[in-house]
């Protein structure tokens, strides 16, 4: 990468249009415009019709159905007139499947045109969603919507990114911290709004006494919700717990049994998780690195290859640096 004075120089590279047009129109619309709701309903139908194997894509298709979008609209039925701002430029995180779709939909519902840059190494779910979206946008009845959407890929430091920033009325950046800092160093319109989502993490606190007393049905339901918050996004989401803390007065056989019961329930839910060779190797490599570098006694347990746990004696001062991936907690 060419550099000058320590700064990254912009690159002139190929821009690949994945859905819509190269340059979306700037005219703002009213919130929840009828053409937007029609387009999203058709998108929802076609995603669900294809019955893809990816849970994230299926969940997005169900989320953007018309009845759900109408629920959003009811929140703004206060008699006030609202318009979008123009073109909103979205930079979604590449490690969260279909995230760009949610960001795009929110921008469209708010009366904006949307320009979205996704990584050239984006996940297959993103590529599938782009193909479905572009297929719909080529139809005559969605000609107006096509002019309001641009989903493209290019290099991280491409001139296309700088041009989109300099022309947009607003910018949405979905982490991490490094990307946000890079964007802040680029030129943007003085009146443009910025919405940034920096790196965040969650913590899950489980009570061993309560877990030991709940029914099997309650345990299965709780484990399923935990699975949705973690495995579905490879533990990359803000809602994915980086740490599981056990609440108990003291160590006991009952507490250990409750923990084992919990992780067995999670392992059962994880049977459907798509653990590729890459994910398995990355998880095992991280496990070995933590085992070599963390201080104190560590208890490593494996519940099949889809679930590893590392039991720590106390809460580390750098807890935000301990992140599991692909089924490691």
PDB file of N, CA and C in Angstrom, residues 68-138:
ATOM      1  N   UNK A  68     -44.283  -6.382   9.786  1.00  0.00           N
ATOM      2  CA  UNK A  68     -43.315  -5.912  10.767  1.00  0.00           C
ATOM      3  C   UNK A  68     -42.907  -4.468  10.500  1.00  0.00           C
ATOM      4  N   UNK A  69     -42.746  -4.133   9.225  1.00  0.00           N
ATOM      5  CA  UNK A  69     -42.411  -2.757   8.873  1.00  0.00           C
ATOM      6  C   UNK A  69     -43.554  -1.803   9.241  1.00  0.00           C
ATOM      7  N   UNK A  70     -44.788  -2.264   9.119  1.00  0.00           N
ATOM      8  CA  UNK A  70     -45.936  -1.442   9.495  1.00  0.00           C
ATOM      9  C   UNK A  70     -45.933  -1.174  11.000  1.00  0.00           C
ATOM     10  N   UNK A  71     -45.437  -2.118  11.780  1.00  0.00           N
ATOM     11  CA  UNK A  71     -45.319  -1.900  13.219  1.00  0.00           C
ATOM     12  C   UNK A  71     -44.349  -0.764  13.510  1.00  0.00           C
ATOM     13  N   UNK A  72     -43.257  -0.715  12.752  1.00  0.00           N
ATOM     14  CA  UNK A  72     -42.319   0.396  12.907  1.00  0.00           C
ATOM     15  C   UNK A  72     -42.993   1.733  12.601  1.00  0.00           C
ATOM     16  N   UNK A  73     -43.790   1.736  11.540  1.00  0.00           N
ATOM     17  CA  UNK A  73     -44.419   2.981  11.111  1.00  0.00           C
ATOM     18  C   UNK A  73     -45.345   3.548  12.182  1.00  0.00           C
ATOM     19  N   UNK A  74     -46.019   2.693  12.930  1.00  0.00           N
ATOM     20  CA  UNK A  74     -46.957   3.149  13.952  1.00  0.00           C
ATOM     21  C   UNK A  74     -46.277   3.997  15.019  1.00  0.00           C
ATOM     22  N   UNK A  75     -44.974   3.811  15.200  1.00  0.00           N
ATOM     23  CA  UNK A  75     -44.255   4.576  16.214  1.00  0.00           C
ATOM     24  C   UNK A  75     -44.144   6.058  15.839  1.00  0.00           C
ATOM     25  N   UNK A  76     -44.352   6.354  14.563  1.00  0.00           N
ATOM     26  CA  UNK A  76     -44.164   7.730  14.092  1.00  0.00           C
ATOM     27  C   UNK A  76     -45.476   8.375  13.639  1.00  0.00           C
ATOM     28  N   UNK A  77     -46.608   7.801  14.006  1.00  0.00           N
ATOM     29  CA  UNK A  77     -47.899   8.346  13.623  1.00  0.00           C
ATOM     30  C   UNK A  77     -48.333   9.395  14.647  1.00  0.00           C
ATOM     31  N   UNK A  78     -47.639  10.539  14.632  1.00  0.00           N
ATOM     32  CA  UNK A  78     -47.950  11.608  15.570  1.00  0.00           C
ATOM     33  C   UNK A  78     -48.379  12.890  14.862  1.00  0.00           C
ATOM     34  N   UNK A  79     -48.646  12.803  13.548  1.00  0.00           N
ATOM     35  CA  UNK A  79     -49.103  13.964  12.806  1.00  0.00           C
ATOM     36  C   UNK A  79     -48.007  14.869  12.292  1.00  0.00           C
ATOM     37  N   UNK A  80     -46.761  14.606  12.650  1.00  0.00           N
ATOM     38  CA  UNK A  80     -45.645  15.439  12.194  1.00  0.00           C
ATOM     39  C   UNK A  80     -45.166  14.975  10.821  1.00  0.00           C
ATOM     40  N   UNK A  81     -44.736  15.932   9.993  1.00  0.00           N
ATOM     41  CA  UNK A  81     -44.183  15.606   8.677  1.00  0.00           C
ATOM     42  C   UNK A  81     -42.679  15.375   8.814  1.00  0.00           C
ATOM     43  N   UNK A  82     -42.195  14.301   8.224  1.00  0.00           N
ATOM     44  CA  UNK A  82     -40.782  13.980   8.285  1.00  0.00           C
ATOM     45  C   UNK A  82     -40.275  13.607   6.897  1.00  0.00           C
ATOM     46  N   UNK A  83     -39.058  14.017   6.600  1.00  0.00           N
ATOM     47  CA  UNK A  83     -38.399  13.675   5.350  1.00  0.00           C
ATOM     48  C   UNK A  83     -37.023  13.083   5.641  1.00  0.00           C
ATOM     49  N   UNK A  84     -36.535  12.319   4.686  1.00  0.00           N
ATOM     50  CA  UNK A  84     -35.170  11.828   4.784  1.00  0.00           C
ATOM     51  C   UNK A  84     -34.180  12.966   4.564  1.00  0.00           C
ATOM     52  N   UNK A  85     -32.893  12.645   4.627  1.00  0.00           N
ATOM     53  CA  UNK A  85     -31.856  13.666   4.472  1.00  0.00           C
ATOM     54  C   UNK A  85     -31.247  13.668   3.073  1.00  0.00           C
ATOM     55  N   UNK A  86     -31.341  12.550   2.356  1.00  0.00           N
ATOM     56  CA  UNK A  86     -30.694  12.427   1.045  1.00  0.00           C
ATOM     57  C   UNK A  86     -30.038  11.073   0.922  1.00  0.00           C
ATOM     58  N   UNK A  87     -28.758  11.048   0.546  1.00  0.00           N
ATOM     59  CA  UNK A  87     -28.021   9.782   0.414  1.00  0.00           C
ATOM     60  C   UNK A  87     -27.277   9.502   1.714  1.00  0.00           C
ATOM     61  N   UNK A  88     -27.512   8.321   2.279  1.00  0.00           N
ATOM     62  CA  UNK A  88     -26.800   7.875   3.474  1.00  0.00           C
ATOM     63  C   UNK A  88     -25.812   6.785   3.065  1.00  0.00           C
ATOM     64  N   UNK A  89     -24.557   6.964   3.460  1.00  0.00           N
ATOM     65  CA  UNK A  89     -23.498   6.018   3.135  1.00  0.00           C
ATOM     66  C   UNK A  89     -23.303   5.071   4.319  1.00  0.00           C
ATOM     67  N   UNK A  90     -23.409   3.765   4.065  1.00  0.00           N
ATOM     68  CA  UNK A  90     -23.312   2.743   5.109  1.00  0.00           C
ATOM     69  C   UNK A  90     -22.014   1.944   4.945  1.00  0.00           C
ATOM     70  N   UNK A  91     -21.310   1.749   6.049  1.00  0.00           N
ATOM     71  CA  UNK A  91     -20.117   0.896   6.060  1.00  0.00           C
ATOM     72  C   UNK A  91     -20.326  -0.160   7.140  1.00  0.00           C
ATOM     73  N   UNK A  92     -20.875  -1.332   6.774  1.00  0.00           N
ATOM     74  CA  UNK A  92     -21.159  -2.365   7.767  1.00  0.00           C
ATOM     75  C   UNK A  92     -19.922  -3.208   8.081  1.00  0.00           C
ATOM     76  N   UNK A  93     -19.906  -3.794   9.257  1.00  0.00           N
ATOM     77  CA  UNK A  93     -18.831  -4.712   9.632  1.00  0.00           C
ATOM     78  C   UNK A  93     -18.946  -5.979   8.793  1.00  0.00           C
ATOM     79  N   UNK A  94     -17.815  -6.477   8.324  1.00  0.00           N
ATOM     80  CA  UNK A  94     -17.830  -7.633   7.417  1.00  0.00           C
ATOM     81  C   UNK A  94     -17.989  -8.958   8.145  1.00  0.00           C
ATOM     82  N   UNK A  95     -17.791  -8.965   9.474  1.00  0.00           N
ATOM     83  CA  UNK A  95     -17.847 -10.245  10.186  1.00  0.00           C
ATOM     84  C   UNK A  95     -19.230 -10.569  10.739  1.00  0.00           C
ATOM     85  N   UNK A  96     -20.223  -9.747  10.416  1.00  0.00           N
ATOM     86  CA  UNK A  96     -21.598 -10.022  10.843  1.00  0.00           C
ATOM     87  C   UNK A  96     -22.455 -10.221   9.603  1.00  0.00           C
ATOM     88  N   UNK A  97     -22.873 -11.442   9.316  1.00  0.00           N
ATOM     89  CA  UNK A  97     -23.641 -11.719   8.098  1.00  0.00           C
ATOM     90  C   UNK A  97     -24.925 -10.913   8.020  1.00  0.00           C
ATOM     91  N   UNK A  98     -25.213 -10.372   6.847  1.00  0.00           N
ATOM     92  CA  UNK A  98     -26.460  -9.692   6.516  1.00  0.00           C
ATOM     93  C   UNK A  98     -26.646  -8.376   7.291  1.00  0.00           C
ATOM     94  N   UNK A  99     -25.643  -7.928   8.023  1.00  0.00           N
ATOM     95  CA  UNK A  99     -25.767  -6.667   8.747  1.00  0.00           C
ATOM     96  C   UNK A  99     -26.064  -5.510   7.795  1.00  0.00           C
ATOM     97  N   UNK A 100     -25.458  -5.535   6.609  1.00  0.00           N
ATOM     98  CA  UNK A 100     -25.679  -4.438   5.668  1.00  0.00           C
ATOM     99  C   UNK A 100     -27.151  -4.325   5.282  1.00  0.00           C
ATOM    100  N   UNK A 101     -27.846  -5.463   5.259  1.00  0.00           N
ATOM    101  CA  UNK A 101     -29.259  -5.460   4.893  1.00  0.00           C
ATOM    102  C   UNK A 101     -30.102  -4.706   5.909  1.00  0.00           C
ATOM    103  N   UNK A 102     -29.855  -4.933   7.187  1.00  0.00           N
ATOM    104  CA  UNK A 102     -30.602  -4.234   8.230  1.00  0.00           C
ATOM    105  C   UNK A 102     -30.327  -2.733   8.172  1.00  0.00           C
ATOM    106  N   UNK A 103     -29.066  -2.361   7.990  1.00  0.00           N
ATOM    107  CA  UNK A 103     -28.701  -0.947   7.926  1.00  0.00           C
ATOM    108  C   UNK A 103     -29.358  -0.279   6.714  1.00  0.00           C
ATOM    109  N   UNK A 104     -29.328  -0.968   5.589  1.00  0.00           N
ATOM    110  CA  UNK A 104     -29.948  -0.457   4.367  1.00  0.00           C
ATOM    111  C   UNK A 104     -31.446  -0.238   4.549  1.00  0.00           C
ATOM    112  N   UNK A 105     -32.132  -1.219   5.113  1.00  0.00           N
ATOM    113  CA  UNK A 105     -33.579  -1.127   5.298  1.00  0.00           C
ATOM    114  C   UNK A 105     -33.933   0.072   6.176  1.00  0.00           C
ATOM    115  N   UNK A 106     -33.196   0.267   7.269  1.00  0.00           N
ATOM    116  CA  UNK A 106     -33.482   1.395   8.155  1.00  0.00           C
ATOM    117  C   UNK A 106     -33.287   2.729   7.427  1.00  0.00           C
ATOM    118  N   UNK A 107     -32.257   2.792   6.585  1.00  0.00           N
ATOM    119  CA  UNK A 107     -32.028   4.008   5.814  1.00  0.00           C
ATOM    120  C   UNK A 107     -33.157   4.286   4.840  1.00  0.00           C
ATOM    121  N   UNK A 108     -33.649   3.255   4.167  1.00  0.00           N
ATOM    122  CA  UNK A 108     -34.744   3.415   3.214  1.00  0.00           C
ATOM    123  C   UNK A 108     -36.038   3.813   3.915  1.00  0.00           C
ATOM    124  N   UNK A 109     -36.336   3.162   5.044  1.00  0.00           N
ATOM    125  CA  UNK A 109     -37.557   3.489   5.784  1.00  0.00           C
ATOM    126  C   UNK A 109     -37.555   4.939   6.260  1.00  0.00           C
ATOM    127  N   UNK A 110     -36.350   5.476   6.521  1.00  0.00           N
ATOM    128  CA  UNK A 110     -36.227   6.846   7.008  1.00  0.00           C
ATOM    129  C   UNK A 110     -36.279   7.870   5.884  1.00  0.00           C
ATOM    130  N   UNK A 111     -36.605   7.428   4.658  1.00  0.00           N
ATOM    131  CA  UNK A 111     -36.775   8.345   3.544  1.00  0.00           C
ATOM    132  C   UNK A 111     -35.511   8.695   2.798  1.00  0.00           C
ATOM    133  N   UNK A 112     -34.470   7.898   2.981  1.00  0.00           N
ATOM    134  CA  UNK A 112     -33.192   8.186   2.338  1.00  0.00           C
ATOM    135  C   UNK A 112     -32.918   7.253   1.165  1.00  0.00           C
ATOM    136  N   UNK A 113     -32.047   7.710   0.268  1.00  0.00           N
ATOM    137  CA  UNK A 113     -31.383   6.801  -0.652  1.00  0.00           C
ATOM    138  C   UNK A 113     -30.185   6.226   0.091  1.00  0.00           C
ATOM    139  N   UNK A 114     -29.720   5.055  -0.325  1.00  0.00           N
ATOM    140  CA  UNK A 114     -28.647   4.401   0.431  1.00  0.00           C
ATOM    141  C   UNK A 114     -27.539   3.914  -0.483  1.00  0.00           C
ATOM    142  N   UNK A 115     -26.309   4.252  -0.096  1.00  0.00           N
ATOM    143  CA  UNK A 115     -25.113   3.733  -0.738  1.00  0.00           C
ATOM    144  C   UNK A 115     -24.396   2.879   0.299  1.00  0.00           C
ATOM    145  N   UNK A 116     -24.136   1.610  -0.025  1.00  0.00           N
ATOM    146  CA  UNK A 116     -23.582   0.666   0.945  1.00  0.00           C
ATOM    147  C   UNK A 116     -22.311   0.034   0.384  1.00  0.00           C
ATOM    148  N   UNK A 117     -21.229   0.177   1.114  1.00  0.00           N
ATOM    149  CA  UNK A 117     -19.977  -0.481   0.717  1.00  0.00           C
ATOM    150  C   UNK A 117     -19.806  -1.735   1.561  1.00  0.00           C
ATOM    151  N   UNK A 118     -19.728  -2.899   0.915  1.00  0.00           N
ATOM    152  CA  UNK A 118     -19.442  -4.130   1.631  1.00  0.00           C
ATOM    153  C   UNK A 118     -18.108  -4.682   1.154  1.00  0.00           C
ATOM    154  N   UNK A 119     -17.502  -5.470   1.981  1.00  0.00           N
ATOM    155  CA  UNK A 119     -16.176  -5.999   1.680  1.00  0.00           C
ATOM    156  C   UNK A 119     -16.216  -6.925   0.471  1.00  0.00           C
ATOM    157  N   UNK A 120     -15.127  -6.911  -0.306  1.00  0.00           N
ATOM    158  CA  UNK A 120     -15.013  -7.841  -1.435  1.00  0.00           C
ATOM    159  C   UNK A 120     -14.902  -9.278  -0.938  1.00  0.00           C
ATOM    160  N   UNK A 121     -14.616  -9.436   0.346  1.00  0.00           N
ATOM    161  CA  UNK A 121     -14.541 -10.765   0.966  1.00  0.00           C
ATOM    162  C   UNK A 121     -15.768 -11.026   1.823  1.00  0.00           C
ATOM    163  N   UNK A 122     -16.870 -10.414   1.456  1.00  0.00           N
ATOM    164  CA  UNK A 122     -18.098 -10.562   2.232  1.00  0.00           C
ATOM    165  C   UNK A 122     -18.574 -12.006   2.239  1.00  0.00           C
ATOM    166  N   UNK A 123     -19.391 -12.339   3.223  1.00  0.00           N
ATOM    167  CA  UNK A 123     -19.838 -13.710   3.405  1.00  0.00           C
ATOM    168  C   UNK A 123     -20.884 -14.090   2.354  1.00  0.00           C
ATOM    169  N   UNK A 124     -21.053 -15.387   2.184  1.00  0.00           N
ATOM    170  CA  UNK A 124     -21.938 -15.872   1.123  1.00  0.00           C
ATOM    171  C   UNK A 124     -23.378 -15.404   1.317  1.00  0.00           C
ATOM    172  N   UNK A 125     -23.812 -15.281   2.585  1.00  0.00           N
ATOM    173  CA  UNK A 125     -25.158 -14.779   2.835  1.00  0.00           C
ATOM    174  C   UNK A 125     -25.344 -13.386   2.241  1.00  0.00           C
ATOM    175  N   UNK A 126     -24.309 -12.545   2.357  1.00  0.00           N
ATOM    176  CA  UNK A 126     -24.386 -11.195   1.801  1.00  0.00           C
ATOM    177  C   UNK A 126     -24.482 -11.226   0.281  1.00  0.00           C
ATOM    178  N   UNK A 127     -23.708 -12.111  -0.334  1.00  0.00           N
ATOM    179  CA  UNK A 127     -23.731 -12.220  -1.791  1.00  0.00           C
ATOM    180  C   UNK A 127     -25.100 -12.699  -2.288  1.00  0.00           C
ATOM    181  N   UNK A 128     -25.671 -13.658  -1.576  1.00  0.00           N
ATOM    182  CA  UNK A 128     -27.005 -14.166  -1.942  1.00  0.00           C
ATOM    183  C   UNK A 128     -28.038 -13.058  -1.829  1.00  0.00           C
ATOM    184  N   UNK A 129     -27.993 -12.304  -0.728  1.00  0.00           N
ATOM    185  CA  UNK A 129     -28.956 -11.217  -0.527  1.00  0.00           C
ATOM    186  C   UNK A 129     -28.817 -10.165  -1.622  1.00  0.00           C
ATOM    187  N   UNK A 130     -27.592  -9.854  -2.019  1.00  0.00           N
ATOM    188  CA  UNK A 130     -27.384  -8.874  -3.096  1.00  0.00           C
ATOM    189  C   UNK A 130     -27.982  -9.359  -4.406  1.00  0.00           C
ATOM    190  N   UNK A 131     -27.808 -10.637  -4.700  1.00  0.00           N
ATOM    191  CA  UNK A 131     -28.352 -11.177  -5.958  1.00  0.00           C
ATOM    192  C   UNK A 131     -29.872 -11.131  -5.966  1.00  0.00           C
ATOM    193  N   UNK A 132     -30.500 -11.484  -4.857  1.00  0.00           N
ATOM    194  CA  UNK A 132     -31.958 -11.434  -4.774  1.00  0.00           C
ATOM    195  C   UNK A 132     -32.441  -9.992  -4.916  1.00  0.00           C
ATOM    196  N   UNK A 133     -31.761  -9.089  -4.218  1.00  0.00           N
ATOM    197  CA  UNK A 133     -32.146  -7.680  -4.240  1.00  0.00           C
ATOM    198  C   UNK A 133     -32.028  -7.098  -5.651  1.00  0.00           C
ATOM    199  N   UNK A 134     -30.914  -7.373  -6.316  1.00  0.00           N
ATOM    200  CA  UNK A 134     -30.704  -6.807  -7.644  1.00  0.00           C
ATOM    201  C   UNK A 134     -31.680  -7.398  -8.660  1.00  0.00           C
ATOM    202  N   UNK A 135     -32.029  -8.659  -8.467  1.00  0.00           N
ATOM    203  CA  UNK A 135     -32.999  -9.297  -9.356  1.00  0.00           C
ATOM    204  C   UNK A 135     -34.349  -8.592  -9.275  1.00  0.00           C
ATOM    205  N   UNK A 136     -34.752  -8.222  -8.080  1.00  0.00           N
ATOM    206  CA  UNK A 136     -36.009  -7.495  -7.904  1.00  0.00           C
ATOM    207  C   UNK A 136     -35.920  -6.094  -8.498  1.00  0.00           C
ATOM    208  N   UNK A 137     -34.796  -5.432  -8.274  1.00  0.00           N
ATOM    209  CA  UNK A 137     -34.640  -4.035  -8.704  1.00  0.00           C
ATOM    210  C   UNK A 137     -34.580  -3.881 -10.223  1.00  0.00           C
ATOM    211  N   UNK A 138     -34.308  -4.953 -10.948  1.00  0.00           N
ATOM    212  CA  UNK A 138     -34.272  -4.866 -12.415  1.00  0.00           C
ATOM    213  C   UNK A 138     -35.675  -4.907 -13.026  1.00  0.00           C
TER     214      UNK A 138
END
